[in-house]
Amino acid sequence: MHTDAPSLSLDGDWDFRWSPVADVPLPGVEDGWGSLPVPSHWVLHGHGAPSYTNLQYPFPIDPPHPPEENPTGDHRRTFSLPSSFDAAARVLLRFDGVESHFRVWLNGELVGWSTGSRLATEFDVTPLLRAGDNELLVRVHQWSAGSYLEDQDQWWLPGIFRSVTLLARPTAPVDDVFVRAGWTATLGDAATAGTAASGRPSTGTGTITFPTLDAAFPVRFTVPSLDVDVTWDTPEDVAPITVEGVEPWSAELPRLYDATVSTGTAAGERAGGETVALRLGFRTVQIVGDRFLVNGERVVFHGVNRHETHPVHGRVFDEEHARADMALMKRNNVNAIRTSHYPPHPRVLDLADELGFWVVLECDLETHGFLFTDWVGNPSDDPAWRDAFLDRIARTVERDKNHASIVMWSLGNESGTGRNLAAMSQWVHDRDDERPVHYEGDYTGEYTDVYSRMYPTLQETESIGGGTPTPLMECGPAEAARQRSKPFLHCEYVHAMGNGPGQIAEYEALVDRFPRLHGGFVWEWRDHGLLARTADGTDYYAYGGDFGEVVHDGNFVMDGLVLPDDSPTPGLAEFAAVVAPIRFSLGERTVLVENRYHSASTAGLRFCWTLSRNGVVEASGRFAPGVVAARESATVPVPDEVLAAATAAPAAGEELWFDVTAELAGPTAWADTGHVVARAQRLVASRPADVPRASRTGWEGDRLGEGTFSARGDLVSWKGHEVAGPRLELWRAPTDNDSLSSQGGYETADPVLTAGVGDPDAPASAERWRDRGLDRLTHRLVAVTRTDRGLEQRVRVAAANSGWGVDVTHRWTLTDAGLLLQTDAVPFGAWDVTWPRIGVRFDLPAGLLDGSADWFGTGPLESYADSSHAARVGRFSAPVRSLGVEYSMPQETGHRPELRALSVGPFTVTTVGAHRAGFTLSPWTAQQIGKAMHPYELPTPDHTYLYLDAAQHGLGSRACGLDVLPEHQLWPQAFSWSVVLG
Ligand code: IPT
């Protein structure tokens, strides 16, 4: 709790000694000590090394024993108590987080030990303290029995990684407060009407109750802005307080009321008391039937799984970084956080209350590695571990129970099932009868309140929502019926590893359709890359295996919507677009504005439109749908300028687009005025460009217009620059989703349900593509013929030892607009795999990499068939080197479909005809990128590679989830497309 009682931070430089094994004598003062900051992880300060595993235990599964090879850190410091501690009745020594087991000695006496790495521990050290110098010694072991309960998918990072504090406890203390601030809409004040009419949040009745008030009475409780000021003389006097005119708390309008609980106020002045500051958010959490409601309304989680991770500090908390991170979430329409898979630093929850997030607060528990013993010996069902499980959940709930943002408790992650989990749930229900209990592993719904799953297929999700019933994982008919009667959420869905995830929109469409579905949490928010340096001094973000671990899970720890350097990925933009709280439907004459917020009206937004001709804004303005209440919609007419444009015939090659945005009308704690919350666009009118006319001039030697051609018919120079191409390519550098089939332990549901997305056990796409040689196509010139004003080149393309391939015809014609290149690609043979891409590559000068590209087409970011909602048609400009994303494991990046015109350096490329190619500009070929495991392994670029793709395969989410859906797969077929090189 935030109290004004004195405290002393013991953070800072401590003496430190490290040993690779546990069984070493305790060092004395005179032994050689180094120094280490507290809080920190010693492995990030040169002692031992970090290691990453997902499911695997990096030690033998021999519970509850750790191995002898158990890195151990001794930490020592001295302190003396400040005079502010003089009046203390007791002094507590608090550790906010130590991984994984520690023992404490004060002035040579053993104080105690603790486990539960991301949970707080307090020791009463009153009798051991002395005047003057006190010596504190803390021995931390990396591995312990507790490690069996902490098998989360993340780095293993031992150390005292959160603060250490001495707390002076007053003689009249507030030892515990559990305050609940409920909210109900005031009868007669139609909550929505209030919102719509005034544009201000509705008010209602707030009810403050105290399930716990463990303090030295009399106790004074105040909420100044609500004129609440009561003093209770005895615990029996404590009574609920009802206040009218209270604004509710929600993730969208996180209204907080400052409150205080004080003791020592008997005579009107302080007598050994303290004042605890609380921030009340009035909200009532309920399950009614299969609905999860806050303040009476269904909540839809547009959430992310948030781990504590920082590229330099690991899990050491950095408030500025956390706040910036959470503001970035808000700017991308993230409204919920699952604290995977342990309680975060306590300040994160203050920030969640303040910025506004629905939080599912998870206990520090995961025993996933027992999967490898077929769950034999799993602590979750072993009575010997019962107390440890109960201890963990109690410490979780007790620490964080007063946060308005927490709307659900989660028992942990991936720990199988068993009696100890059921006992945890019972404990929570006894302690907090308001918030529901979540745990995904309770597949049959024996002891949890909501039905939760990770990565179920679309078909199964639809079935759970209320579509055609299909069997539910591990459920018989009765259990399935029970699960179907509860609110459902995806505690994890769409896996944001590398380039992806695809299919966010398909899941969201189901959530829209079925009110039983309450949305979910993307896996996951951030990559966990750790900043490291190669031998030759290049910085990079390390993942599993980069520290020489004996067992590890590679780059499976890099699966976030945000890169380790804080850059948002295109996947995050896709998420923001799909889950946007305002949805527009642009008709010919009207704009429908749907407010999808839980409780916010559109009062905080302004609405803007533009009309653009070939990407150049021609008219713009605001439109006013009025204040649209939450869950309501409004219709406004399309602006006259747009209507007029729709009826006037455009010139050849013109496109007119009508764009609308919903923007913040004023600044918030997380974004500036004008921040775009939602957008949409509609093609108003267009007329295809005329195919450029053949030029009157023709060949001059081997020159044709601005191009020079080899005898083979290849373009070898363009505008005086040496170039090469076109060369047919089917290969893209495999994405993580192309490379991995669903990871170990992911139980794919009933195979029937996955029909249509391919066999879940089938090899990964990249494996099949490699097997068919798509990365190593060979080319054979079949014929090259000069024509009057051009040439025709026919090439047969196929891989070694393959009877299938592609016949390609390139027809060059010199036109008034430049060199027209028409390409026809026709597959031959019995193709049985998808293609990653079909397109051509041109090798352009490397110098272009230092300039920028301007284009009219889709942008601003890369997009793919199943991740295209953030893309819009417009005119964009960007440095060439920024067109690709630096994923920590290099992979396909930078594809922008539907190009109209591109200019880079002296070159322009214009697409003609119905089938518009997309473009990629890259310093490396797909083959080069596919070979590198880290960005630093990529060669020094010797070209700028321009890929013009007729199509690319979708992204999918198969690294952990669904493969590319049939409608987004690229199957071999004939393609024709044309571009003009100018
Ligand atoms: C699931 C885990 O809960 C999560 O921690 C993470 O590992 C994620 O997968 C994949 O990145 S478990 C998975 C095997 C279904």
mmCIF file of N, CA and C in Angstrom, residues 66-110:
data_model
loop_
_atom_site.group_PDB
_atom_site.id
_atom_site.type_symbol
_atom_site.label_atom_id
_atom_site.label_comp_id
_atom_site.label_asym_id
_atom_site.label_seq_id
_atom_site.Cartn_x
_atom_site.Cartn_y
_atom_site.Cartn_z
ATOM 1 N N PRO A 66 16.624 -29.234 -6.975
ATOM 2 C CA PRO A 66 17.436 -28.536 -7.973
ATOM 3 C C PRO A 66 18.763 -29.266 -8.153
ATOM 4 N N PRO A 67 19.446 -29.032 -9.238
ATOM 5 C CA PRO A 67 20.752 -29.677 -9.419
ATOM 6 C C PRO A 67 21.815 -29.013 -8.545
ATOM 7 N N GLU A 68 22.949 -29.724 -8.384
ATOM 8 C CA GLU A 68 24.065 -29.096 -7.644
ATOM 9 C C GLU A 68 24.624 -27.912 -8.408
ATOM 10 N N GLU A 69 24.574 -28.017 -9.726
ATOM 11 C CA GLU A 69 25.042 -26.895 -10.542
ATOM 12 C C GLU A 69 23.980 -25.813 -10.447
ATOM 13 N N ASN A 70 24.057 -25.084 -9.371
ATOM 14 C CA ASN A 70 22.989 -24.147 -9.043
ATOM 15 C C ASN A 70 23.590 -22.778 -8.755
ATOM 16 N N PRO A 71 23.680 -21.928 -9.778
ATOM 17 C CA PRO A 71 24.329 -20.633 -9.599
ATOM 18 C C PRO A 71 23.770 -19.894 -8.383
ATOM 19 N N THR A 72 24.695 -19.357 -7.610
ATOM 20 C CA THR A 72 24.342 -18.777 -6.320
ATOM 21 C C THR A 72 24.987 -17.411 -6.177
ATOM 22 N N GLY A 73 24.206 -16.443 -5.751
ATOM 23 C CA GLY A 73 24.738 -15.092 -5.576
ATOM 24 C C GLY A 73 24.582 -14.636 -4.140
ATOM 25 N N ASP A 74 25.685 -14.272 -3.522
ATOM 26 C CA ASP A 74 25.626 -13.704 -2.170
ATOM 27 C C ASP A 74 25.673 -12.195 -2.281
ATOM 28 N N HIS A 75 24.735 -11.561 -1.596
ATOM 29 C CA HIS A 75 24.605 -10.101 -1.654
ATOM 30 C C HIS A 75 24.743 -9.564 -0.233
ATOM 31 N N ARG A 76 25.495 -8.517 -0.082
ATOM 32 C CA ARG A 76 25.745 -8.007 1.271
ATOM 33 C C ARG A 76 25.752 -6.493 1.247
ATOM 34 N N ARG A 77 25.157 -5.917 2.285
ATOM 35 C CA ARG A 77 25.299 -4.470 2.458
ATOM 36 C C ARG A 77 25.059 -4.106 3.913
ATOM 37 N N THR A 78 25.414 -2.900 4.251
ATOM 38 C CA THR A 78 25.121 -2.429 5.596
ATOM 39 C C THR A 78 24.194 -1.234 5.473
ATOM 40 N N PHE A 79 23.524 -0.966 6.558
ATOM 41 C CA PHE A 79 22.659 0.211 6.597
ATOM 42 C C PHE A 79 22.514 0.622 8.050
ATOM 43 N N SER A 80 22.136 1.860 8.257
ATOM 44 C CA SER A 80 21.732 2.232 9.611
ATOM 45 C C SER A 80 20.383 2.908 9.521
ATOM 46 N N LEU A 81 19.630 2.751 10.563
ATOM 47 C CA LEU A 81 18.253 3.229 10.529
ATOM 48 C C LEU A 81 18.202 4.739 10.691
ATOM 49 N N PRO A 82 17.416 5.397 9.874
ATOM 50 C CA PRO A 82 17.264 6.843 10.044
ATOM 51 C C PRO A 82 16.414 7.140 11.284
ATOM 52 N N SER A 83 16.468 8.362 11.746
ATOM 53 C CA SER A 83 15.733 8.707 12.967
ATOM 54 C C SER A 83 14.222 8.601 12.763
ATOM 55 N N SER A 84 13.791 8.672 11.493
ATOM 56 C CA SER A 84 12.348 8.538 11.246
ATOM 57 C C SER A 84 11.828 7.173 11.702
ATOM 58 N N PHE A 85 12.742 6.229 11.906
ATOM 59 C CA PHE A 85 12.332 4.895 12.353
ATOM 60 C C PHE A 85 12.220 4.797 13.881
ATOM 61 N N ASP A 86 12.599 5.887 14.576
ATOM 62 C CA ASP A 86 12.686 5.802 16.034
ATOM 63 C C ASP A 86 11.378 5.374 16.690
ATOM 64 N N ALA A 87 10.269 5.876 16.117
ATOM 65 C CA ALA A 87 8.981 5.602 16.766
ATOM 66 C C ALA A 87 8.334 4.311 16.272
ATOM 67 N N ALA A 88 9.043 3.578 15.427
ATOM 68 C CA ALA A 88 8.414 2.388 14.831
ATOM 69 C C ALA A 88 8.126 1.318 15.884
ATOM 70 N N ALA A 89 6.974 0.704 15.750
ATOM 71 C CA ALA A 89 6.660 -0.413 16.640
ATOM 72 C C ALA A 89 7.335 -1.679 16.132
ATOM 73 N N ARG A 90 7.362 -1.780 14.805
ATOM 74 C CA ARG A 90 7.985 -2.949 14.185
ATOM 75 C C ARG A 90 8.693 -2.465 12.931
ATOM 76 N N VAL A 91 9.691 -3.244 12.515
ATOM 77 C CA VAL A 91 10.348 -2.924 11.245
ATOM 78 C C VAL A 91 10.267 -4.174 10.356
ATOM 79 N N LEU A 92 9.774 -3.968 9.140
ATOM 80 C CA LEU A 92 9.669 -5.079 8.194
ATOM 81 C C LEU A 92 10.719 -4.919 7.098
ATOM 82 N N LEU A 93 11.241 -6.034 6.682
ATOM 83 C CA LEU A 93 12.184 -6.046 5.567
ATOM 84 C C LEU A 93 11.431 -6.660 4.390
ATOM 85 N N ARG A 94 11.277 -5.855 3.345
ATOM 86 C CA ARG A 94 10.430 -6.285 2.234
ATOM 87 C C ARG A 94 11.251 -6.525 0.968
ATOM 88 N N PHE A 95 11.024 -7.671 0.355
ATOM 89 C CA PHE A 95 11.615 -7.977 -0.957
ATOM 90 C C PHE A 95 10.475 -8.047 -1.959
ATOM 91 N N ASP A 96 10.539 -7.231 -2.992
ATOM 92 C CA ASP A 96 9.448 -7.240 -3.978
ATOM 93 C C ASP A 96 9.600 -8.330 -5.026
ATOM 94 N N GLY A 97 10.785 -8.888 -5.162
ATOM 95 C CA GLY A 97 10.953 -9.979 -6.121
ATOM 96 C C GLY A 97 12.393 -10.473 -6.145
ATOM 97 N N VAL A 98 12.553 -11.779 -5.900
ATOM 98 C CA VAL A 98 13.882 -12.400 -5.928
ATOM 99 C C VAL A 98 13.732 -13.753 -6.619
ATOM 100 N N GLU A 99 14.556 -14.007 -7.618
ATOM 101 C CA GLU A 99 14.450 -15.261 -8.364
ATOM 102 C C GLU A 99 15.657 -16.132 -8.045
ATOM 103 N N SER A 100 15.445 -17.408 -7.575
ATOM 104 C CA SER A 100 14.164 -17.989 -7.262
ATOM 105 C C SER A 100 14.039 -18.339 -5.779
ATOM 106 N N HIS A 101 15.144 -18.456 -5.069
ATOM 107 C CA HIS A 101 15.090 -18.842 -3.660
ATOM 108 C C HIS A 101 16.119 -18.009 -2.927
ATOM 109 N N PHE A 102 15.729 -17.472 -1.796
ATOM 110 C CA PHE A 102 16.737 -16.699 -1.052
ATOM 111 C C PHE A 102 16.607 -16.902 0.441
ATOM 112 N N ARG A 103 17.770 -16.714 1.087
ATOM 113 C CA ARG A 103 17.828 -16.725 2.549
ATOM 114 C C ARG A 103 18.422 -15.408 2.998
ATOM 115 N N VAL A 104 17.978 -14.957 4.150
ATOM 116 C CA VAL A 104 18.383 -13.634 4.637
ATOM 117 C C VAL A 104 18.975 -13.761 6.030
ATOM 118 N N TRP A 105 20.120 -13.119 6.235
ATOM 119 C CA TRP A 105 20.715 -13.006 7.564
ATOM 120 C C TRP A 105 20.847 -11.517 7.903
ATOM 121 N N LEU A 106 20.441 -11.180 9.112
ATOM 122 C CA LEU A 106 20.635 -9.800 9.556
ATOM 123 C C LEU A 106 21.525 -9.841 10.788
ATOM 124 N N ASN A 107 22.599 -9.128 10.720
ATOM 125 C CA ASN A 107 23.587 -9.104 11.815
ATOM 126 C C ASN A 107 23.961 -10.520 12.252
ATOM 127 N N GLY A 108 24.140 -11.377 11.252
ATOM 128 C CA GLY A 108 24.623 -12.727 11.526
ATOM 129 C C GLY A 108 23.532 -13.720 11.895
ATOM 130 N N GLU A 109 22.326 -13.261 12.097
ATOM 131 C CA GLU A 109 21.236 -14.177 12.476
ATOM 132 C C GLU A 109 20.379 -14.499 11.249
ATOM 133 N N LEU A 110 20.029 -15.771 11.112
ATOM 134 C CA LEU A 110 19.161 -16.145 9.997
ATOM 135 C C LEU A 110 17.757 -15.576 10.229
#
